[in-house]
Coordinates of C-alpha atoms in Angstrom, one line a residue:
X117 CA 95.9 148.8 306.5
X118 CA 99.0 147.9 308.4
X119 CA 100.2 151.5 308.5
X120 CA 97.5 152.3 311.0
X121 CA 98.6 149.6 313.5
X122 CA 100.6 150.3 316.6
X123 CA 104.2 148.9 316.5
X124 CA 103.3 146.2 319.1
X125 CA 100.2 145.2 317.1
X126 CA 102.2 145.2 313.8
X127 CA 104.8 142.9 315.4
X128 CA 102.0 140.5 316.6
X129 CA 100.5 140.4 313.1
X130 CA 103.9 139.7 311.5
X131 CA 104.6 136.9 314.0
X132 CA 101.2 135.3 313.2
X133 CA 101.8 135.6 309.5
X134 CA 105.2 133.9 309.9
X135 CA 103.7 131.1 312.0
X136 CA 100.9 130.6 309.5
X137 CA 103.4 130.4 306.6
X138 CA 105.6 127.8 308.5
X139 CA 102.5 125.8 309.3
X140 CA 101.3 125.8 305.7
X141 CA 104.7 124.8 304.4
X142 CA 104.9 121.9 307.0
X143 CA 101.5 120.6 306.1
X144 CA 102.3 120.8 302.4
X145 CA 105.5 118.9 302.9
X146 CA 103.7 116.2 305.0
X147 CA 101.0 115.9 302.4
X148 CA 103.6 115.4 299.7
X149 CA 105.4 112.8 301.8
X150 CA 102.2 110.9 302.5
X151 CA 101.3 110.9 298.7
X152 CA 104.7 109.6 297.8
X153 CA 104.4 106.8 300.4
X154 CA 100.9 105.9 299.1
X155 CA 102.0 105.9 295.5
X156 CA 105.0 103.7 296.4
X157 CA 102.8 101.3 298.4
X158 CA 100.2 101.1 295.6
X159 CA 103.0 100.3 293.1
X160 CA 104.5 97.7 295.3
X161 CA 101.2 95.9 295.8
X162 CA 100.7 95.9 292.0
X163 CA 104.1 94.3 291.7
X164 CA 103.4 91.7 294.4
X165 CA 106.1 93.0 296.7
X166 CA 103.9 93.6 299.7
X167 CA 102.2 90.9 301.7
X168 CA 98.5 91.0 301.9
X169 CA 98.4 91.5 305.7
X170 CA 101.1 94.2 305.8
X171 CA 100.0 97.5 307.5
X172 CA 99.1 100.4 305.3
X173 CA 102.0 102.9 305.0
X174 CA 99.8 105.9 305.8
X175 CA 99.4 104.5 309.3
X176 CA 103.1 105.4 309.8
X177 CA 102.7 109.1 308.9
X178 CA 104.2 111.0 311.9
X179 CA 101.5 113.7 311.8
X180 CA 98.8 111.1 312.0
X181 CA 100.5 109.3 314.9
X182 CA 100.8 112.6 316.7
X183 CA 97.1 113.4 316.4
X184 CA 95.6 110.4 318.2
X185 CA 92.0 110.5 319.3
X186 CA 92.9 109.5 322.9
X187 CA 96.1 111.3 323.8
X188 CA 95.9 110.7 327.5
X189 CA 95.4 107.0 327.1
X190 CA 98.4 106.9 324.7
X191 CA 100.4 109.0 327.2
X192 CA 99.7 106.3 329.9
X193 CA 101.2 103.6 327.6
X194 CA 104.4 105.6 327.5
X195 CA 104.2 106.4 331.2
X196 CA 103.9 102.9 332.6
X197 CA 107.3 101.6 331.5
X198 CA 108.9 104.8 332.9
X199 CA 107.3 104.2 336.3
X200 CA 109.2 100.9 336.3
X201 CA 112.4 101.8 334.6
X202 CA 112.9 105.4 335.7
X203 CA 111.2 105.4 339.1
X204 CA 114.1 107.2 340.7
X205 CA 113.7 110.2 338.4
X206 CA 111.2 112.8 339.7
X207 CA 110.3 113.8 336.1
X208 CA 108.5 110.4 335.8
X209 CA 106.2 111.1 338.7
X210 CA 105.6 114.7 337.8
X211 CA 104.6 113.6 334.3
X212 CA 102.3 110.9 335.9
X213 CA 100.6 113.6 338.0
X214 CA 100.0 115.8 335.0
X215 CA 98.4 112.9 333.1
X216 CA 96.2 111.8 336.0
X217 CA 95.3 115.4 336.8
X218 CA 93.8 115.8 333.4
X219 CA 92.0 112.5 333.7
X220 CA 90.7 113.5 337.2
X221 CA 92.0 110.3 338.8
X222 CA 92.5 111.5 342.4
X223 CA 94.0 108.3 343.8
X224 CA 96.5 108.0 341.0
X225 CA 97.4 111.7 341.4
X226 CA 98.0 111.0 345.1
X227 CA 100.2 108.0 344.3
X228 CA 102.3 110.1 341.8
X229 CA 102.8 112.9 344.4
X230 CA 103.9 110.4 347.1
X231 CA 106.4 108.8 344.8
X232 CA 107.7 112.2 343.7
X233 CA 107.9 113.4 347.4
X234 CA 110.0 110.3 348.2
X235 CA 112.5 111.1 345.4
X236 CA 112.8 114.9 345.8
X237 CA 110.6 116.4 348.5
X238 CA 111.7 120.0 347.9
X239 CA 111.5 120.1 344.1
X240 CA 109.8 123.4 342.9
X241 CA 107.6 121.6 340.3
X242 CA 106.4 119.1 342.9
X243 CA 105.4 122.1 345.1
X244 CA 103.3 123.4 342.2
X245 CA 101.6 120.0 341.9
X246 CA 100.9 119.8 345.6
X247 CA 99.1 123.2 345.6
X248 CA 97.0 122.1 342.6
X249 CA 96.2 118.8 344.3
X250 CA 95.1 120.7 347.4
X251 CA 92.7 122.6 345.4
X252 CA 91.4 119.4 343.7
X253 CA 90.6 118.1 347.2
X254 CA 89.1 121.3 348.4
X255 CA 86.8 121.5 345.4
X256 CA 85.7 117.9 345.0
X257 CA 85.9 116.1 348.3
X258 CA 82.2 116.6 348.9
X259 CA 81.4 114.3 345.9
X260 CA 83.8 111.5 346.7
X261 CA 83.0 108.1 348.1
X262 CA 83.7 108.1 351.9
X263 CA 86.4 105.5 351.5
X264 CA 88.3 107.6 348.9
X265 CA 87.9 110.7 351.1
X266 CA 89.3 108.9 354.1
X267 CA 92.4 107.6 352.1
X268 CA 93.2 111.0 350.6
X269 CA 92.8 112.8 354.0
X270 CA 95.1 110.3 355.8
X271 CA 97.7 110.1 353.0
X272 CA 98.0 113.9 352.6
X273 CA 98.8 114.6 356.3
X274 CA 102.5 114.3 355.6
X275 CA 102.3 116.3 352.4
X276 CA 100.4 119.2 353.8
X277 CA 101.2 119.2 357.5
X278 CA 97.8 120.6 358.3
X279 CA 98.3 123.8 356.3
X280 CA 96.2 125.3 353.6
X281 CA 97.4 126.1 350.1
X282 CA 98.2 129.7 350.7
X283 CA 100.3 128.9 353.8
X284 CA 102.2 126.1 352.0
X285 CA 102.9 128.5 349.1
X286 CA 104.1 131.3 351.4
X287 CA 106.3 129.1 353.4
X288 CA 107.9 127.5 350.3
X289 CA 108.7 130.9 348.9
X290 CA 110.2 132.1 352.1
X291 CA 112.4 129.0 352.4
X292 CA 113.7 129.5 348.9
X293 CA 114.4 133.2 348.7
X294 CA 117.3 133.0 346.3
X295 CA 115.8 130.6 343.7
X296 CA 114.2 131.9 340.5
X297 CA 113.0 128.4 339.7
X298 CA 111.2 128.3 343.1
X299 CA 109.9 131.8 342.7
X300 CA 108.4 130.9 339.3
X301 CA 106.4 128.0 340.7
X302 CA 105.3 129.9 343.8
X303 CA 104.3 132.9 341.7
X304 CA 102.3 130.7 339.4
X305 CA 100.4 129.3 342.4
X306 CA 100.1 132.7 344.0
X307 CA 98.1 133.9 340.9
X308 CA 96.3 130.5 340.6
X309 CA 95.0 130.8 344.2
X310 CA 94.2 134.5 343.9
X311 CA 94.3 136.5 340.7
X312 CA 94.4 139.8 342.6
X313 CA 98.1 139.0 343.4
X314 CA 99.1 139.4 339.8
X315 CA 101.3 142.4 340.3
X316 CA 103.2 140.8 343.2
X317 CA 103.6 137.5 341.3
X318 CA 104.9 139.3 338.2
X319 CA 107.4 141.3 340.2
X320 CA 108.8 138.1 341.7
X321 CA 109.5 136.3 338.4
X322 CA 110.6 139.2 336.3
X323 CA 113.3 140.4 338.7
X324 CA 116.7 139.6 337.2
X325 CA 118.7 141.0 340.1
X326 CA 121.7 138.8 340.9
X327 CA 121.5 139.9 344.5
X328 CA 118.1 138.2 344.8
X329 CA 118.4 135.0 342.7
X330 CA 121.4 132.9 342.4
X331 CA 120.1 130.7 339.6
X332 CA 119.4 133.2 336.8
X333 CA 120.4 131.1 333.8
X334 CA 119.1 130.8 330.3
X335 CA 116.8 127.8 330.9
X336 CA 115.1 129.4 334.0
X337 CA 114.6 132.7 332.1
X338 CA 113.1 130.9 329.2
X339 CA 110.7 129.0 331.5
X340 CA 109.6 132.4 333.0
X341 CA 109.0 133.8 329.5
X342 CA 106.9 130.7 328.5
X343 CA 104.8 131.0 331.6
X344 CA 104.1 134.6 330.9
X345 CA 103.2 133.8 327.3
X346 CA 100.9 130.9 328.3
X347 CA 98.8 133.1 330.5
X348 CA 99.9 131.6 333.8
X349 CA 99.9 135.2 335.2
X350 CA 96.8 136.4 333.3
X351 CA 97.1 139.1 330.6
X352 CA 100.5 140.7 330.9
X353 CA 101.7 141.7 327.4
X354 CA 103.6 144.8 328.6
X355 CA 105.4 143.0 331.3
X356 CA 106.3 140.2 328.8
X357 CA 107.8 142.6 326.4
X358 CA 109.8 144.3 329.1
X359 CA 111.0 141.0 330.4
X360 CA 112.2 139.8 327.0
X361 CA 114.1 143.1 326.6
X362 CA 115.8 142.4 330.0
X363 CA 116.7 138.9 329.0
X364 CA 118.0 139.9 325.6
X365 CA 120.3 142.3 327.3
X366 CA 121.5 139.6 329.6
X367 CA 121.7 136.9 327.0
X368 CA 122.3 138.8 323.7
X369 CA 123.0 135.7 321.6
X370 CA 120.0 133.6 322.8
X371 CA 117.5 133.1 320.0
X372 CA 114.7 132.8 322.5
X373 CA 115.0 136.5 323.4
X374 CA 115.8 137.9 320.0
X375 CA 113.6 140.9 319.1
X376 CA 111.0 140.3 316.5
X377 CA 112.5 142.9 314.2
X378 CA 115.8 141.1 314.1
X379 CA 115.9 138.8 311.1
X380 CA 118.7 136.5 309.8
X381 CA 119.5 136.6 306.1
X382 CA 120.0 133.2 304.3
X383 CA 123.7 133.9 303.9
X384 CA 124.0 134.6 307.6
X385 CA 122.1 131.4 308.4
X386 CA 124.4 129.4 306.1
X387 CA 127.4 130.9 307.7
X388 CA 126.3 130.0 311.2
X389 CA 125.4 126.5 310.1
X390 CA 128.8 126.1 308.5
X391 CA 130.6 127.4 311.6
X392 CA 128.7 125.0 313.8
X393 CA 129.5 122.1 311.5
X394 CA 133.2 123.0 311.6
X395 CA 133.0 123.1 315.4
X396 CA 131.3 119.8 315.6
X397 CA 133.9 118.1 313.3
X398 CA 136.8 119.3 315.5

C-alpha cells in the first residue's frame, strides 16, 4: 500500500504513525502511574494511614489537571497574579489579551492592549493583537451597548490614530523593514485581512536573505515554521517544505529543521546525552 504513495505523502504518514505511537506510549504510562497511585491510596486507607478527609490521589494526576472543563477560567486564575506581580512585562498583557479575545470580553481586551502599549508600544506581537482587535470592533460594534461603543471608540483613538487595519499593517511593515519578527506578524495579519495576499505574505516570511533581515536567528525561524504549519498563511505545504530545507542548511544542527528521513540511533542518542552530561558537569 505504501509503495504507491508519493515521497511527501509517505513522509506525512510516517510522521503521523510516530506521533500516534508516542501518544499511545504516553497514555499507557500515565494510566500505569494512575493505577499505582490508586492502589497505594487504597492500601494506605486500609491500613489507616490516610485521614478521612484527605483528597483522592487521582485528583493530582497531571493529565487530568491539564484537561480541565473550563480552561479559560483556569487561565484567568493564573493570569490575575501575573497582572499584579509582572505588570511590567509585555508578555503578561499579551497573554491577557489572548484569553479575553477567546472569551469575547471587549473591554478587558482593550484594557490589556492599553497596558501592553504602555510597556512596549512597538512590539510586533502587540501589533498583531491591535489588528485583530480592530477587526473585532469592525465586526461587532453594531451589537454593542452604546456606552461600550463610546468607551471603545474613545480609548482606541491613540492606538489606531484614525487608520484602518490595512493602513496600520502597511505602515508597521514599512517602519520595520529589517525585522523578520515584525515581518512575521505583519504577514500573518496581511493574510488574515485578505487571503488573496498569500503569495506576498509567504515571500516576506520565507526570505532568509541577510541583506533584508538583521534578526534571522533560530527562534525567529522556528516561529515562522510554526506559523506556516498552523495554517496562519493558509495551505502552503510546498512552501513549508522548501522553508525547512533553507533553515536546515542555515542551522544544520537544529533538531527543529532536521529532515524527516534523518533518524538517530539509540547509541547516537546515548552518546549525545553523555556528552551533554559531561559538559554540564564541567
